[in-house]
PDB file of C-alpha atoms in Angstrom:
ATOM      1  CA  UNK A   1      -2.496 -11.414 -24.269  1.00 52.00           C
ATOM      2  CA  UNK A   2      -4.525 -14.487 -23.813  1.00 68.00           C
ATOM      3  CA  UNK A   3      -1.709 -16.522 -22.329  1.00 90.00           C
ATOM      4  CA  UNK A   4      -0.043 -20.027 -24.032  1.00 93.00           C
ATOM      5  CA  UNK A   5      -2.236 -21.880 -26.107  1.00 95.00           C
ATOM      6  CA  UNK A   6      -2.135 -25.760 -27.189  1.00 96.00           C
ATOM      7  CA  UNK A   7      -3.776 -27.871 -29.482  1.00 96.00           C
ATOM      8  CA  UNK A   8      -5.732 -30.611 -29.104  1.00 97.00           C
ATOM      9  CA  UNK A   9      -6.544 -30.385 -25.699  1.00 95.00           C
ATOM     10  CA  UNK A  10      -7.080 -34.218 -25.706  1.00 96.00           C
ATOM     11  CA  UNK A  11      -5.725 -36.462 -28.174  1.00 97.00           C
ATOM     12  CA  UNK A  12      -6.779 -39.848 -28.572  1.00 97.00           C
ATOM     13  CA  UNK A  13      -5.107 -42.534 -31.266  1.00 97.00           C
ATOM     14  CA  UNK A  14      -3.876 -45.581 -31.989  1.00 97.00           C
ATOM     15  CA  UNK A  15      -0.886 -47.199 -31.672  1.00 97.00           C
ATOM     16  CA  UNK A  16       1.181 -46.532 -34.702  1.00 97.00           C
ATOM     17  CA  UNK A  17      -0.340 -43.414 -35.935  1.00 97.00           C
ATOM     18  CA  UNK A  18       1.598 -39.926 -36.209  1.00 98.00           C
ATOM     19  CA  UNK A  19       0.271 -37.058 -34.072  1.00 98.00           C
ATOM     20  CA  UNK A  20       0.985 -33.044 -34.268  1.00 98.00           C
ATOM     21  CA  UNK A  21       0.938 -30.663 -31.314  1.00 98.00           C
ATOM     22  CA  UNK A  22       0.742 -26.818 -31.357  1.00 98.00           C
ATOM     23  CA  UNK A  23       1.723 -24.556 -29.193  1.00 97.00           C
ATOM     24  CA  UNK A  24       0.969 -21.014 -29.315  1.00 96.00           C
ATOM     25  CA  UNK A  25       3.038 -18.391 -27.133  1.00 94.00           C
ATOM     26  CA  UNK A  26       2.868 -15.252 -25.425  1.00 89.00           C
ATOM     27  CA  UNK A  27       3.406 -12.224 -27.581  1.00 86.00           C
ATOM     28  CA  UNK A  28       7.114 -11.845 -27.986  1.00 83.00           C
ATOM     29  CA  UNK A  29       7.730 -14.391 -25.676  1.00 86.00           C
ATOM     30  CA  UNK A  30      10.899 -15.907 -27.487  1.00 87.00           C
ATOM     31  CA  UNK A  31      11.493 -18.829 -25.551  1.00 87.00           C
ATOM     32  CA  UNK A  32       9.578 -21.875 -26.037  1.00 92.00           C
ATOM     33  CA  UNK A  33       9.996 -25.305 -24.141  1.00 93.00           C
ATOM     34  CA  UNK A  34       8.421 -28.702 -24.837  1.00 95.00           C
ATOM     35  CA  UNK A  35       7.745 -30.937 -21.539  1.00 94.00           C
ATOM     36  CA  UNK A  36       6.144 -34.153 -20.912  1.00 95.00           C
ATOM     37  CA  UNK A  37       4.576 -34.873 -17.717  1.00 93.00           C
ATOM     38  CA  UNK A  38       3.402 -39.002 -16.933  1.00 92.00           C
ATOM     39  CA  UNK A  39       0.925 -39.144 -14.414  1.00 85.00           C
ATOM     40  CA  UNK A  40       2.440 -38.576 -10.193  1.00 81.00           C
ATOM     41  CA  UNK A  41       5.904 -36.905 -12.191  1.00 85.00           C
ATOM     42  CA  UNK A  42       6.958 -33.859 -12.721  1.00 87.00           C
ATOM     43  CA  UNK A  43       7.428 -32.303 -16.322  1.00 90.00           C
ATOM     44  CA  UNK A  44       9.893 -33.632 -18.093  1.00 90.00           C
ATOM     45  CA  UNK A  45      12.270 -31.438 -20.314  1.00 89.00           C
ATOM     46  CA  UNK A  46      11.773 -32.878 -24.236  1.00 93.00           C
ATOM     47  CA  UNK A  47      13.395 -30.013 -25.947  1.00 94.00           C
ATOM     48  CA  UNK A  48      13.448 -25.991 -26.194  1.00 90.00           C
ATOM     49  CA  UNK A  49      13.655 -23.453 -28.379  1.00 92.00           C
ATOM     50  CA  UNK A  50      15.132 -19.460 -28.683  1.00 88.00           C
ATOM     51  CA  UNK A  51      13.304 -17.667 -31.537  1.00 90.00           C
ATOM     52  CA  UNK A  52      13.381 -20.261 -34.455  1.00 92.00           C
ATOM     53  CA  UNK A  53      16.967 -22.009 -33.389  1.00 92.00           C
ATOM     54  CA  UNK A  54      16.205 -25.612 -31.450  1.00 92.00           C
ATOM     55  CA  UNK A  55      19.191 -25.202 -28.719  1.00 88.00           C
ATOM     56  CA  UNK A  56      18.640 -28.332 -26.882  1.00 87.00           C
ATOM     57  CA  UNK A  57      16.817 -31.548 -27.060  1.00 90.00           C
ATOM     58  CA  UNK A  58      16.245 -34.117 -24.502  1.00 89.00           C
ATOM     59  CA  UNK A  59      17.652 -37.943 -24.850  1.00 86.00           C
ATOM     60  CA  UNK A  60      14.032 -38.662 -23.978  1.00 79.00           C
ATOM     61  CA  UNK A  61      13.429 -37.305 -27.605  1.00 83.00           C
ATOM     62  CA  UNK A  62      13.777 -40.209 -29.714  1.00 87.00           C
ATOM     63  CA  UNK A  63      13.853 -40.027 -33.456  1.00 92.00           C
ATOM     64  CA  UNK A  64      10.206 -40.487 -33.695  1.00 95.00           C
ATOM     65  CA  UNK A  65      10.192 -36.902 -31.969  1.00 95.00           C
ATOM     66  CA  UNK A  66      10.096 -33.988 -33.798  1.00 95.00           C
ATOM     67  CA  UNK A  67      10.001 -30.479 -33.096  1.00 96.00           C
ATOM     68  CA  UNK A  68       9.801 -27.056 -34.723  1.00 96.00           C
ATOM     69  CA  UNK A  69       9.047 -23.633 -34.486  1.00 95.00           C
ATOM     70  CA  UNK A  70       9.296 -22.060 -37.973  1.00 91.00           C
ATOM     71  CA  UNK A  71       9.253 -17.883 -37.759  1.00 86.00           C
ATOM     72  CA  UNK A  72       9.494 -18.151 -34.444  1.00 85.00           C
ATOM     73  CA  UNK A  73       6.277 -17.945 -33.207  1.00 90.00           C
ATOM     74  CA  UNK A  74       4.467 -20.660 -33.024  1.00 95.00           C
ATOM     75  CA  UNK A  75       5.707 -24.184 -32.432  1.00 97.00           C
ATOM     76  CA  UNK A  76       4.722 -28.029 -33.609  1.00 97.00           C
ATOM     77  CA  UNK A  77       5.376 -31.165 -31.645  1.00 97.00           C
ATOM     78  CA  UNK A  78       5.108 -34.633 -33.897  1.00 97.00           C
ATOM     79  CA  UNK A  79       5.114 -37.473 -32.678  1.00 97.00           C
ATOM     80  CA  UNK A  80       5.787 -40.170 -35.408  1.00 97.00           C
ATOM     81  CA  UNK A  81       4.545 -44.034 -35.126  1.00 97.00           C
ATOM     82  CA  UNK A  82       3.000 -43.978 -31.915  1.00 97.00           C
ATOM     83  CA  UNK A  83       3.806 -46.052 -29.240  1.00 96.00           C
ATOM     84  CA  UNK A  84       1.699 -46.644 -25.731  1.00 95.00           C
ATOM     85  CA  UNK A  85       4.676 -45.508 -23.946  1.00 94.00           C
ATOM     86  CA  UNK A  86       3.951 -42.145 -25.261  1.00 96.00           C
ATOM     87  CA  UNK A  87       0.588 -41.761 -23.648  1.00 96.00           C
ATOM     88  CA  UNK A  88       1.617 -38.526 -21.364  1.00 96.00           C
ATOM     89  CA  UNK A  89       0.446 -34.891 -21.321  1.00 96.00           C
ATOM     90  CA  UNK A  90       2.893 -32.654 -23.309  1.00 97.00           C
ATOM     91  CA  UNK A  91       3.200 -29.562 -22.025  1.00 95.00           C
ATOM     92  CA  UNK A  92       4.304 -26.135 -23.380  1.00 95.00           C
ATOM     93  CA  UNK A  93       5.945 -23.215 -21.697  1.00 92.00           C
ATOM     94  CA  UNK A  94       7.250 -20.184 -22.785  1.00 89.00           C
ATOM     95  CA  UNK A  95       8.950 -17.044 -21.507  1.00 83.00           C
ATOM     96  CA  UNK A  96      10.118 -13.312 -22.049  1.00 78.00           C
ATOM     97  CA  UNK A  97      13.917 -12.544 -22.386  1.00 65.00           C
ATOM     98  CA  UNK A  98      17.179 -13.551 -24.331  1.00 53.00           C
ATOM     99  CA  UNK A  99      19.729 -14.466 -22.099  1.00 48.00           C
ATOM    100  CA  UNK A 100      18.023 -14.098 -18.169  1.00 50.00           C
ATOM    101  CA  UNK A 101      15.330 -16.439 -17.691  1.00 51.00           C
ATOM    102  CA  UNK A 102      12.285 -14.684 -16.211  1.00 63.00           C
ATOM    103  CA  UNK A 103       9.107 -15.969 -15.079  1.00 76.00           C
ATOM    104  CA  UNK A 104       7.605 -19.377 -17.247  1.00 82.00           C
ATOM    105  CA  UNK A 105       4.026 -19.805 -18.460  1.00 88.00           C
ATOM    106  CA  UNK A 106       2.389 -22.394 -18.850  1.00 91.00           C
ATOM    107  CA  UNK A 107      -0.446 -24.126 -21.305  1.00 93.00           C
ATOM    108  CA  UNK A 108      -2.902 -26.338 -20.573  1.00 92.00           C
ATOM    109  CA  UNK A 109      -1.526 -28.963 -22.168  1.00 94.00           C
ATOM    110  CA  UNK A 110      -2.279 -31.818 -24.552  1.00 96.00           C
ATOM    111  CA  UNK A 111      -3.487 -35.019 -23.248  1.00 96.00           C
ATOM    112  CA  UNK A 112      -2.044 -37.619 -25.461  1.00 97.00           C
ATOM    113  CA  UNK A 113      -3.486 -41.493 -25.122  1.00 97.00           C
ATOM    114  CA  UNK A 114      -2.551 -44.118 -27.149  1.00 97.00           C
ATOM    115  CA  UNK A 115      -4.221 -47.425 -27.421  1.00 96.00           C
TER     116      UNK A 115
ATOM    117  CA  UNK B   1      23.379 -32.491 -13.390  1.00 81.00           C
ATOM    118  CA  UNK B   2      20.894 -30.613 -11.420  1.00 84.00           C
ATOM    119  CA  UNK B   3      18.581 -33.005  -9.347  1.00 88.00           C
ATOM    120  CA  UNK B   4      15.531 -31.383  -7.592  1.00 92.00           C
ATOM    121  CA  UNK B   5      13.683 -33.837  -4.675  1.00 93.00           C
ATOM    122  CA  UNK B   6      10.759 -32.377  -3.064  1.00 95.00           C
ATOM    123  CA  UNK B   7       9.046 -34.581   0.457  1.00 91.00           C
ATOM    124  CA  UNK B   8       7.099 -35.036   1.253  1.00 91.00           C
ATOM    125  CA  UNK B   9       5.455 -36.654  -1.977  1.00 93.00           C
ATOM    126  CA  UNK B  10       1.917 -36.520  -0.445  1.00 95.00           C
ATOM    127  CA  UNK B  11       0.358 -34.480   2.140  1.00 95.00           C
ATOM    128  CA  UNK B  12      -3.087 -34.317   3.977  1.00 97.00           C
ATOM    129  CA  UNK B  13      -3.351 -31.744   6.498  1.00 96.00           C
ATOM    130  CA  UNK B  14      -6.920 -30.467   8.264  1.00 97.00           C
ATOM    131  CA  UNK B  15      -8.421 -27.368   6.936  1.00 97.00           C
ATOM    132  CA  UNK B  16      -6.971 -24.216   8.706  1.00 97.00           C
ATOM    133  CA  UNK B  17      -3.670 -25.779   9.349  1.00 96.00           C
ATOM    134  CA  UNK B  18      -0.161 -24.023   8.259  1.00 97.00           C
ATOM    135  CA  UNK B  19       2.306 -25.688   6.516  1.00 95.00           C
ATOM    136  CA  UNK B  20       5.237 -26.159   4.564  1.00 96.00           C
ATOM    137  CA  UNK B  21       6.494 -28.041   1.278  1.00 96.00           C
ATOM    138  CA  UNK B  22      10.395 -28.506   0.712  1.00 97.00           C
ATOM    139  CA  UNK B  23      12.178 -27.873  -2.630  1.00 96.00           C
ATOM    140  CA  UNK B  24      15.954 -29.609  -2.131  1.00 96.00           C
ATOM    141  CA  UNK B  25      18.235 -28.942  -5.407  1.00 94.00           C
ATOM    142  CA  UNK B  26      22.003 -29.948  -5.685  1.00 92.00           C
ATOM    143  CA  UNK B  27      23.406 -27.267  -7.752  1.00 88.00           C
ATOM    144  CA  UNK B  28      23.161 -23.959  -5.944  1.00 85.00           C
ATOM    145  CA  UNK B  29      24.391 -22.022  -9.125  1.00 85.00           C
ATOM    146  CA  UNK B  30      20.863 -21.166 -10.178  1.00 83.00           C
ATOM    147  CA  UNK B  31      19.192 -18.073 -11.504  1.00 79.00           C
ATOM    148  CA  UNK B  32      15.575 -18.551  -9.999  1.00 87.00           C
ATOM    149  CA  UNK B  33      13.244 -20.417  -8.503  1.00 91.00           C
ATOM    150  CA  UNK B  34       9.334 -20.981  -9.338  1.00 92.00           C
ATOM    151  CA  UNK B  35       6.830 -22.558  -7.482  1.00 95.00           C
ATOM    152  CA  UNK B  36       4.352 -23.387  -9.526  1.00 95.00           C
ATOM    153  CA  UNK B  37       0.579 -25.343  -8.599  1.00 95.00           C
ATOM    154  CA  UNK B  38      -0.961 -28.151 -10.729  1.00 94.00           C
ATOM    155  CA  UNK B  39      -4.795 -29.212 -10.614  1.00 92.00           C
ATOM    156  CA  UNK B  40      -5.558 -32.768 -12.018  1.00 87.00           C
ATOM    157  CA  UNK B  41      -5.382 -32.840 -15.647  1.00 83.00           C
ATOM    158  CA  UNK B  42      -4.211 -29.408 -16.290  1.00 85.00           C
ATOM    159  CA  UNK B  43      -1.385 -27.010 -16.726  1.00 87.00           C
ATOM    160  CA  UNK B  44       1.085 -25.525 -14.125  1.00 90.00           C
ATOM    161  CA  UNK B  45      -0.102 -21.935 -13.083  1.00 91.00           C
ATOM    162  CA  UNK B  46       2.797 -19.737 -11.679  1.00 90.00           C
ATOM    163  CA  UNK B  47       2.825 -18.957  -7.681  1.00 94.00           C
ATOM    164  CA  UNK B  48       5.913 -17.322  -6.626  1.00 93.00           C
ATOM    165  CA  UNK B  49       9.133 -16.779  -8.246  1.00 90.00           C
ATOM    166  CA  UNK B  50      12.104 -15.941  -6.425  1.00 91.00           C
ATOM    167  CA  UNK B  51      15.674 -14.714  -7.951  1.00 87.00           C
ATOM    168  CA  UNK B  52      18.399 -15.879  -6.622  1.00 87.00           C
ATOM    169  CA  UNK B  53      19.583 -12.524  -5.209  1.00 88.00           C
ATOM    170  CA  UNK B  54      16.478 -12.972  -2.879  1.00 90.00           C
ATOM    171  CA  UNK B  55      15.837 -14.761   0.105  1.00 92.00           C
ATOM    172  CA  UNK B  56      11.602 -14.883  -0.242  1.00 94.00           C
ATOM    173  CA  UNK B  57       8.697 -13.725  -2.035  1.00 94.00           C
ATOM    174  CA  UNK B  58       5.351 -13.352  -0.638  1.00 95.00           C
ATOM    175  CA  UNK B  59       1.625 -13.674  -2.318  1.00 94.00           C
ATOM    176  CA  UNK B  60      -1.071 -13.770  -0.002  1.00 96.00           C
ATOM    177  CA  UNK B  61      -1.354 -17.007   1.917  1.00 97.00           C
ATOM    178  CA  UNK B  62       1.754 -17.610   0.316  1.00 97.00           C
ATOM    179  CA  UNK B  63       4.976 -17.317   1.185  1.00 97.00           C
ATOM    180  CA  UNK B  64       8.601 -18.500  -0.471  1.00 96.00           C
ATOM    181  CA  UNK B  65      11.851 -18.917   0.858  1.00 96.00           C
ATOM    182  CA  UNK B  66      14.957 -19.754  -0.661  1.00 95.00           C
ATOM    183  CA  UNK B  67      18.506 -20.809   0.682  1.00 94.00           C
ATOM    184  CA  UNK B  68      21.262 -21.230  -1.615  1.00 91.00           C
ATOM    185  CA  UNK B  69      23.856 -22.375   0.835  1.00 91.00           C
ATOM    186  CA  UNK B  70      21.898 -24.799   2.063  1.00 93.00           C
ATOM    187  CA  UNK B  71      19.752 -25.695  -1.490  1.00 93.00           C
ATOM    188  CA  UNK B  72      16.934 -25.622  -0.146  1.00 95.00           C
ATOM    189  CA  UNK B  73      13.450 -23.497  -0.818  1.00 96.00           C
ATOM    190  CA  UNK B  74       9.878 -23.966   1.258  1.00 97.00           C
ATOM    191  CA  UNK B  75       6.310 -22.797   0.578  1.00 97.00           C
ATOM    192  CA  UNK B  76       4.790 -21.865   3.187  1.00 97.00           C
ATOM    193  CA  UNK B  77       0.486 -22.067   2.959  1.00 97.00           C
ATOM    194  CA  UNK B  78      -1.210 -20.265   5.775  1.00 97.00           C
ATOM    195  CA  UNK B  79      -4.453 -21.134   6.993  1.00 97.00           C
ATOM    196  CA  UNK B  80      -4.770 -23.821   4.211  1.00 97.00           C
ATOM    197  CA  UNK B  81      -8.409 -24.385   2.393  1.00 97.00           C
ATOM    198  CA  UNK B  82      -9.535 -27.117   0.573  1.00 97.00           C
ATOM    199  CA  UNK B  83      -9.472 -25.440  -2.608  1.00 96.00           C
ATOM    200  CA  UNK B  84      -5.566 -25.131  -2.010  1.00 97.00           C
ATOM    201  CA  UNK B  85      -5.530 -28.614  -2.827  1.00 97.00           C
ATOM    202  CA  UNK B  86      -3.535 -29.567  -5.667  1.00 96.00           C
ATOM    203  CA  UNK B  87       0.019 -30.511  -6.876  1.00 96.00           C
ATOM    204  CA  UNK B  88       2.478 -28.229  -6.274  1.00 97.00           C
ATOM    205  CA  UNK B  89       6.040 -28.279  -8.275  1.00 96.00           C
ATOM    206  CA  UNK B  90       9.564 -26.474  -8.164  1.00 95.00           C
ATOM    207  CA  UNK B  91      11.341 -25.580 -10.833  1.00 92.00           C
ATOM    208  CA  UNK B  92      15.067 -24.061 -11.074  1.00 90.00           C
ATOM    209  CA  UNK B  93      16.405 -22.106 -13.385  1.00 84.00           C
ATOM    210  CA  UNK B  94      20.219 -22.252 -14.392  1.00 79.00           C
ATOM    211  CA  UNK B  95      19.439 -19.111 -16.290  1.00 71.00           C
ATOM    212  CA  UNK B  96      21.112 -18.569 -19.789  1.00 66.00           C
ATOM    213  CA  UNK B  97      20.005 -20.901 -22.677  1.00 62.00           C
ATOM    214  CA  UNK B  98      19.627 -23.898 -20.203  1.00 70.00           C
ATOM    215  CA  UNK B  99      16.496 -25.372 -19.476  1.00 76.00           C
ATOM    216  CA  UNK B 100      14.181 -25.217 -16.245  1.00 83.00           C
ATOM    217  CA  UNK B 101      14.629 -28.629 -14.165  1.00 87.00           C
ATOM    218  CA  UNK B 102      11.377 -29.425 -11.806  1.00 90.00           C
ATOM    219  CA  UNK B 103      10.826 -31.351  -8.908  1.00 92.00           C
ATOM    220  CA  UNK B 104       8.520 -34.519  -8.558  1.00 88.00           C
ATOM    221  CA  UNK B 105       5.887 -32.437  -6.624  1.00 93.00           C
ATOM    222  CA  UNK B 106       4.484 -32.611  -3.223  1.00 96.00           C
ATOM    223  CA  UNK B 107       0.537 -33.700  -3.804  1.00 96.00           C
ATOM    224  CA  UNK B 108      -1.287 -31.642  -1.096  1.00 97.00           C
ATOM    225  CA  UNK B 109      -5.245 -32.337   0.256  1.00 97.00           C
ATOM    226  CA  UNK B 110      -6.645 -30.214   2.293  1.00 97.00           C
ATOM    227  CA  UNK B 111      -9.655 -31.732   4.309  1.00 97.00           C
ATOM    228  CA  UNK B 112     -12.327 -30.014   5.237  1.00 95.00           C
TER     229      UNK B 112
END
């Protein structure tokens, strides 16, 4: 169990452009959240995920946002058409357990600047 | 809506010194509580997490409390070091399918 993986770690591009995120879970951790965290805030919620089913996303997801977690395992974050405004670090969390929340793990995070 | 306000915002303390960070939350129907510690440019890694059938949780130099009633949790640092400083966050969880809410954080230095 090496803990939650993302990729890029850093992501640089310009304005415009599309980006992809991974996120990689915890074995069997079936639970999968998307945050975004601006510098001096706390994480954000952008959207989350039960197995394969997206249950909830944030208003803070616009349409250029889109998320998915085919299989249920691992999960993509695209970001379509980039905008400065989305320069952030998206974070991804995930957790054990259906219906009681347990403990949440974190990644490291992808760094996302747009120029 | 859940809000979650944590103050102070910033704090500098002397090395050695005890102290405490505040986690207020408005809706006291939650599930549990994480504290969780952020260096600069990374991830959140886990300190304490509390249920809500619990009143605190203790690792090490650490110690949690939370009060429903009141909606209110601390963290308590003992005999704080520099390397304690970082950015440390709150989250609640409503438990079920609904998503984690944090707080704004409470960035902490510790001088040496």
């Amino acid at each position: 169990d090496t803990g939650v993986s993302q990729d890029p770690r850093h992501k640089i591009t310009k304005r415009g452009q599309n980006v992809t995120f991974r996120c990689d879970p915890i074995s069997e951790h079936n639970r999968l959240y998307w945050y975004r965290q601006t510098l001096g805030q706390g994480p954000e919620f952008l959207t989350y995920f039960q197995n394969e089913a997206q249950l909830e996303k944030s208003r803070l997801l616009s349409d250029r946002f889109s998320a998915e977690r085919p299989k249920g395992s691992f999960s993509t974050l695209e970001i379509q058409r980039t905008e400065q405004g989305d320069s952030a670090m998206y974070l991804c969390a995930t957790h054990r357990d259906r219906v009681f929340t347990g403990e949440l793990f974190f990644g490291e995070g992808s760094r996302l600047t747009v120029l | 809506k859940q809000e979650v306000t944590q103050i102070p915002a910033a704090l500098s303390v002397p090395e050695g010194e005890n102290l405490v960070l505040n986690c207020s939350f408005t809706d006291s129907a939650i599930y549990n509580l994480q504290w969780f510690r952020q260096d600069p440019g990374k991830g959140l890694t886990s300190l304490l997490l509390i249920q809500s059938s619990q009143r605190e949780q203790t690792s090490g130099r650490l110690n949690a409390s939370l009060d429903k009633s009141s909606g209110r949790s601390t963290l308590y640092i003992a005999a704080s070091q520099p390397g304690d400083s970082a950015t440390y966050l709150c989250a609640l969880s409503p438990g079920g399918y609904q998503k984690v809410t944090f707080g704004t954080g409470t960035k902490l230095q510790v001088i040496p």
